[in-house]
Tab-separated table of C-alpha atoms in Angstrom:
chain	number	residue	atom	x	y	z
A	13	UNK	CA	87.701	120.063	109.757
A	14	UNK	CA	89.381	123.482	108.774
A	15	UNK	CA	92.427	121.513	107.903
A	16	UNK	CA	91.000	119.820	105.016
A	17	UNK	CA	91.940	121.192	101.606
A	18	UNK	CA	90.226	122.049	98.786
A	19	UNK	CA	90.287	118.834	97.067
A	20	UNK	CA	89.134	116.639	100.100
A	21	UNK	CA	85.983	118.651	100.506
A	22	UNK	CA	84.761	117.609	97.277
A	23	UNK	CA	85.437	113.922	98.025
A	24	UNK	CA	83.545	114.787	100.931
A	25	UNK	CA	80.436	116.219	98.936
A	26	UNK	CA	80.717	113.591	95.822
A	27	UNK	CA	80.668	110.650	98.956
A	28	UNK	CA	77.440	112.696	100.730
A	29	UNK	CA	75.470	113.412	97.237
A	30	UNK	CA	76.414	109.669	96.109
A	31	UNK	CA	75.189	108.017	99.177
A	32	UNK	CA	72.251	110.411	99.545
A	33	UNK	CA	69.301	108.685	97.464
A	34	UNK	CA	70.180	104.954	99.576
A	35	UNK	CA	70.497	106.520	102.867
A	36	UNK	CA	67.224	108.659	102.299
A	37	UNK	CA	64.954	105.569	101.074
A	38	UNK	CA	65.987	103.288	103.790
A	39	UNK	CA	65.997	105.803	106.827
A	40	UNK	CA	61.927	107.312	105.626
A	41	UNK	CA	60.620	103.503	105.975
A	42	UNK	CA	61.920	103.534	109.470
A	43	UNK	CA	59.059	105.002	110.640
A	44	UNK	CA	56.793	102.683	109.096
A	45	UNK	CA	58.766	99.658	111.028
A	46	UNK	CA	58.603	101.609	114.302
A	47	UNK	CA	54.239	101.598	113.656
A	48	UNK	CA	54.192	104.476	111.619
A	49	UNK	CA	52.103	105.132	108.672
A	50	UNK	CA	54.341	103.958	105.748
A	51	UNK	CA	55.782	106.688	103.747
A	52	UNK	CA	56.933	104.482	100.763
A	53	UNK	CA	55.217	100.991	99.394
A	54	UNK	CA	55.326	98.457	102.531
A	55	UNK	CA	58.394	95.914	102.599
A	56	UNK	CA	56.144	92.658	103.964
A	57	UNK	CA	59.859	91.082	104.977
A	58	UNK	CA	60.601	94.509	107.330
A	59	UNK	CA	57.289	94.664	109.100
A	60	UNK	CA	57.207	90.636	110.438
A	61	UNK	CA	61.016	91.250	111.357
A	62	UNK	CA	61.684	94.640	111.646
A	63	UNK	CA	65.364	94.442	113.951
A	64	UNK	CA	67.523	93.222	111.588
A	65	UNK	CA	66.793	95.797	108.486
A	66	UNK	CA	66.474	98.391	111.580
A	67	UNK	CA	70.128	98.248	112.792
A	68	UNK	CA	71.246	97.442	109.015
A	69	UNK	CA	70.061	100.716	107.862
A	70	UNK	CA	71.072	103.266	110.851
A	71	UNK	CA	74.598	101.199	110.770
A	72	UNK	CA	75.576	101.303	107.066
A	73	UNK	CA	74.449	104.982	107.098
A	74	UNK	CA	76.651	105.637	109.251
A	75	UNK	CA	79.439	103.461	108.241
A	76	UNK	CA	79.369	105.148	104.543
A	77	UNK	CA	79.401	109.051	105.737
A	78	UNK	CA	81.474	108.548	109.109
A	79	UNK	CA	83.920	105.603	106.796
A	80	UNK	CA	84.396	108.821	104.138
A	81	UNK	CA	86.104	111.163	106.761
A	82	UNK	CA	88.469	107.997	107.906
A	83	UNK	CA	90.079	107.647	104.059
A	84	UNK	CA	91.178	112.095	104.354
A	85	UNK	CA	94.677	112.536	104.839
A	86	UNK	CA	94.872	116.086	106.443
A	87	UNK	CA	92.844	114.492	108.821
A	88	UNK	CA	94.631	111.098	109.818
A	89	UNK	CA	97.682	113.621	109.786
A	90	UNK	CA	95.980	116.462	111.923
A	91	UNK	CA	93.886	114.409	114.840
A	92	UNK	CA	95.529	111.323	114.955
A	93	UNK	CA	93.079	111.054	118.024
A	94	UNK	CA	89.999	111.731	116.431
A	95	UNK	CA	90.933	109.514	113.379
A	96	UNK	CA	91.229	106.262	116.008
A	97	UNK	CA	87.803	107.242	117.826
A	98	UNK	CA	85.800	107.757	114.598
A	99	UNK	CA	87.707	104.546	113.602
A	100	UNK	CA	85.797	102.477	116.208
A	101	UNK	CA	82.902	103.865	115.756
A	102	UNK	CA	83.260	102.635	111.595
A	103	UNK	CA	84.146	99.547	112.179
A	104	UNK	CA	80.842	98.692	115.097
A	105	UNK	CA	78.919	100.159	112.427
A	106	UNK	CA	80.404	97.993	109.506
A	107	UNK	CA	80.482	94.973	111.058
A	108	UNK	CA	76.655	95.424	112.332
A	109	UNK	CA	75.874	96.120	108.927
A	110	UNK	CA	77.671	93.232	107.456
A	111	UNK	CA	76.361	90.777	109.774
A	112	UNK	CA	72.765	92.395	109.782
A	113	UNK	CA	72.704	91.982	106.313
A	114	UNK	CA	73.745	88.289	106.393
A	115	UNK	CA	70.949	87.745	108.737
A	116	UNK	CA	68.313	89.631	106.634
A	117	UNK	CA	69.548	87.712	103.383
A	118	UNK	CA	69.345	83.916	105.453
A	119	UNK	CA	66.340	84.792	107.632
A	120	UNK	CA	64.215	86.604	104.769
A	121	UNK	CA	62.004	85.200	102.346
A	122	UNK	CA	62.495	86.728	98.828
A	123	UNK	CA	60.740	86.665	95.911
A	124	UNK	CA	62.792	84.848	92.490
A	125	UNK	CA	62.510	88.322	90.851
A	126	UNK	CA	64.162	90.246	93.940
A	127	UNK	CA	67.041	87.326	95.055
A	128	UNK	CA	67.829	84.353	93.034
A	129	UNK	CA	70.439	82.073	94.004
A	130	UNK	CA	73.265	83.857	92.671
A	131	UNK	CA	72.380	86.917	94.633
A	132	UNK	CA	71.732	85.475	97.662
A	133	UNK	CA	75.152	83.643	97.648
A	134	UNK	CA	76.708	86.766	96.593
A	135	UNK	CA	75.254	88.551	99.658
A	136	UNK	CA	76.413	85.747	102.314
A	137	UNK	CA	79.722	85.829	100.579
A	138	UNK	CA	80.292	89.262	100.869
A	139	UNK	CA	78.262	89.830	103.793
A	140	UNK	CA	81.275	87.219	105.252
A	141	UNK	CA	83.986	89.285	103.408
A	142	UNK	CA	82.894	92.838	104.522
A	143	UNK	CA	83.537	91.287	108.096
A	144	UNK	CA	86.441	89.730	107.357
A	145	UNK	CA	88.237	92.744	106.002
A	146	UNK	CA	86.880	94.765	109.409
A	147	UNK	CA	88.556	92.149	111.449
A	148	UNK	CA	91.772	92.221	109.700
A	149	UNK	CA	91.850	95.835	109.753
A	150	UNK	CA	91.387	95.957	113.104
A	151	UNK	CA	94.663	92.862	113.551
A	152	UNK	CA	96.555	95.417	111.027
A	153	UNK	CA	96.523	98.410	112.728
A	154	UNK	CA	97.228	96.913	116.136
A	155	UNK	CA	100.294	95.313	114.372
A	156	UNK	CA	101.676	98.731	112.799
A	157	UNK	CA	100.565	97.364	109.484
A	158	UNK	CA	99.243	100.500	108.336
A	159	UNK	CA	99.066	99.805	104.341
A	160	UNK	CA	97.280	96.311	105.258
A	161	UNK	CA	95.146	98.184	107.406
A	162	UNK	CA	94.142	101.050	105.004
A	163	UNK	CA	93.593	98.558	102.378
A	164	UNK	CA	91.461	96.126	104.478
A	165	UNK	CA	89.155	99.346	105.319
A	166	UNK	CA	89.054	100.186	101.638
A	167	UNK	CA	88.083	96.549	100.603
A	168	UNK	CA	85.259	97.118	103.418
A	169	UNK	CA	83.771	100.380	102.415
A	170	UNK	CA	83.633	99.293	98.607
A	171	UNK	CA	81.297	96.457	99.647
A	172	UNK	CA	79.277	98.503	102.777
A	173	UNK	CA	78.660	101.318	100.010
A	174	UNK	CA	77.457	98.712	97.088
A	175	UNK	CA	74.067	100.082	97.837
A	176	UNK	CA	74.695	103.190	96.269
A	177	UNK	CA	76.398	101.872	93.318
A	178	UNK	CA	73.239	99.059	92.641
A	179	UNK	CA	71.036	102.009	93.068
A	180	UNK	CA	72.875	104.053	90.504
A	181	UNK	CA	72.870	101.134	88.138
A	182	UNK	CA	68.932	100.303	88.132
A	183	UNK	CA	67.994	103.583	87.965
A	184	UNK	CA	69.974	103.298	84.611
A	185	UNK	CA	68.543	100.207	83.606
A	186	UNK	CA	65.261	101.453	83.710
A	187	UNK	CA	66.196	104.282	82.235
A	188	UNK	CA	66.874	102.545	78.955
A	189	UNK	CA	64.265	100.231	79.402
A	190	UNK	CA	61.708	101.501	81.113
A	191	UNK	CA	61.108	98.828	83.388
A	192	UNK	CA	62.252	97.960	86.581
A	193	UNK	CA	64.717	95.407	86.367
A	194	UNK	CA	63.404	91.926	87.723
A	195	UNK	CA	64.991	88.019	87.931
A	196	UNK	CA	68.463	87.136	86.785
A	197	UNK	CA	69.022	90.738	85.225
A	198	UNK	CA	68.352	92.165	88.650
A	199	UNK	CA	70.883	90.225	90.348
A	200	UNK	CA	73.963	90.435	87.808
A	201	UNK	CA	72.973	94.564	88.445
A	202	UNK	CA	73.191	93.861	91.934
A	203	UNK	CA	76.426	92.381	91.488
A	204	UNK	CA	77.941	94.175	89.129
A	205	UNK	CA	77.796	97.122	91.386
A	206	UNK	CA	79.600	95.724	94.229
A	207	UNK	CA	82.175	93.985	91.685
A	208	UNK	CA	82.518	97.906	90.073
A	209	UNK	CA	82.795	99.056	93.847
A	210	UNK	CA	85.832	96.566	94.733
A	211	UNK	CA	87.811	96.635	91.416
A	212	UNK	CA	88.094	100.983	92.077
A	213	UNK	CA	89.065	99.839	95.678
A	214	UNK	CA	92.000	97.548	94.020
A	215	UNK	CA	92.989	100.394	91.946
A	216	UNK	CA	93.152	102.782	94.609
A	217	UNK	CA	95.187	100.575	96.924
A	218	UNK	CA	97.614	99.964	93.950
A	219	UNK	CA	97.782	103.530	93.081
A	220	UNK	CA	98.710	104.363	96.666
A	221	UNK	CA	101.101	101.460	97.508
A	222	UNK	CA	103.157	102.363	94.241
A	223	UNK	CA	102.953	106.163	95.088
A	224	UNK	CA	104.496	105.388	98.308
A	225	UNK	CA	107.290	102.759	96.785
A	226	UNK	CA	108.145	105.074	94.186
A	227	UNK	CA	110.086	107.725	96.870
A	228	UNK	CA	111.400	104.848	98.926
A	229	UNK	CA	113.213	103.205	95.634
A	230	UNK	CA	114.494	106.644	95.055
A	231	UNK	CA	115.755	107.216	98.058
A	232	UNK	CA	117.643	104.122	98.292
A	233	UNK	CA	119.125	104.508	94.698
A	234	UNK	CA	120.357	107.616	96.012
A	235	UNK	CA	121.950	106.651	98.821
A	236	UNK	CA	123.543	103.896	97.391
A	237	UNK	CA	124.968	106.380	94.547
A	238	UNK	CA	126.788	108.672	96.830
């Protein structure tokens, strides 16, 4: 990790303090599903199945920090190694958390002010998609398609870290209105986040596929000039 510069540490930090308020309030309720006295207000859902939002919480913390490190170039560059066995582990993690939360959002009973039905579509669909883009990922890189491959792992982390955004958002929301968000305002939140989340994925993948033409068009208009 010496190798990193200046500029990927911050990512690094911004990813770590972004992520931090999710991560925290999922992994203290843990305890609670394990038979520990509950730390925060008792999730009925968790405690009659506790497995699923078990392995969805220790996998999508994971998947956000350890999926961070994956996207730093002086890293890919410097431990090629490393890079493929952190890659692994990122991608079990992502697709346990995608699946996990397909079964939580199928298997769960939720109240109309916490999931109506354009939430809980939303979550199969991307729940499906998140999956989806791990798989192809995985089909990309074992083909040498390295730019399908980045970009399939982007499209995956914007979705695997729309927790963090949703939780940015209603703590906004109530904010300005003082009241938690409930119903049909809730969801479009919800889904605004991971909608946010997956259109600065599509610019990133953009930015970088046109940063990496750019050289190669020079390069040829060069050659063929001399």
């Amino acid at each position: 990790m010496r190798s990193l510069t200046k500029s990927e540490w911050v990512f690094l930090a911004i990813v770590l303090v972004y992520s931090f308020i999710p991560a925290v309030l999922a992994l203290v309720r843990i305890p609670e599903l394990l038979g520990a006295p509950p730390l925060v207000p008792p999730n009925p859902r968790a405690v009659i199945a506790p497995v699923p939002i078990i392995l969805h919480i220790l996998a999508s913390s994971i998947f956000c920090l350890a999926g961070a490190v994956q996207f730093l170039p002086s890293l890919r560059r410097t431990r090629p190694a490393f890079h493929r066995s952190l890659g692994r582990i990122v991608v079990a993690t992502g697709s346990i958390s995608a699946l996990t939360g397909l079964w939580m959002t199928v298997s769960y009973v939720f109240p109309q002010a916490l999931q109506g039905p354009l939430l809980y579509w939303a979550r199969v669909f991307l729940s499906l998609a998140m999956f989806a883009s791990l798989v192809w990922a995985v089909l990309a890189i074992r083909a040498r398609n390295v730019a399908g491959h980045r970009a399939a792992m982007l499209r995956s982390y914007a979705i695997g870290q729309g927790a963090s955004t949703q939780t940015m958002l209603l703590i906004m929301a109530m904010a300005l209105s003082g009241v938690e968000p409930l119903g049909l305002v809730r969801d479009l939140i919800m889904i605004a986040a991971w909608g946010a989340n997956l259109v600065a994925a599509e610019f990133l993948i953009r930015r970088t596929s046109a940063t990496r033409t750019f050289p190669v068009a020079v390069s040829r208009r060069a050659s063929s000039q001399a």
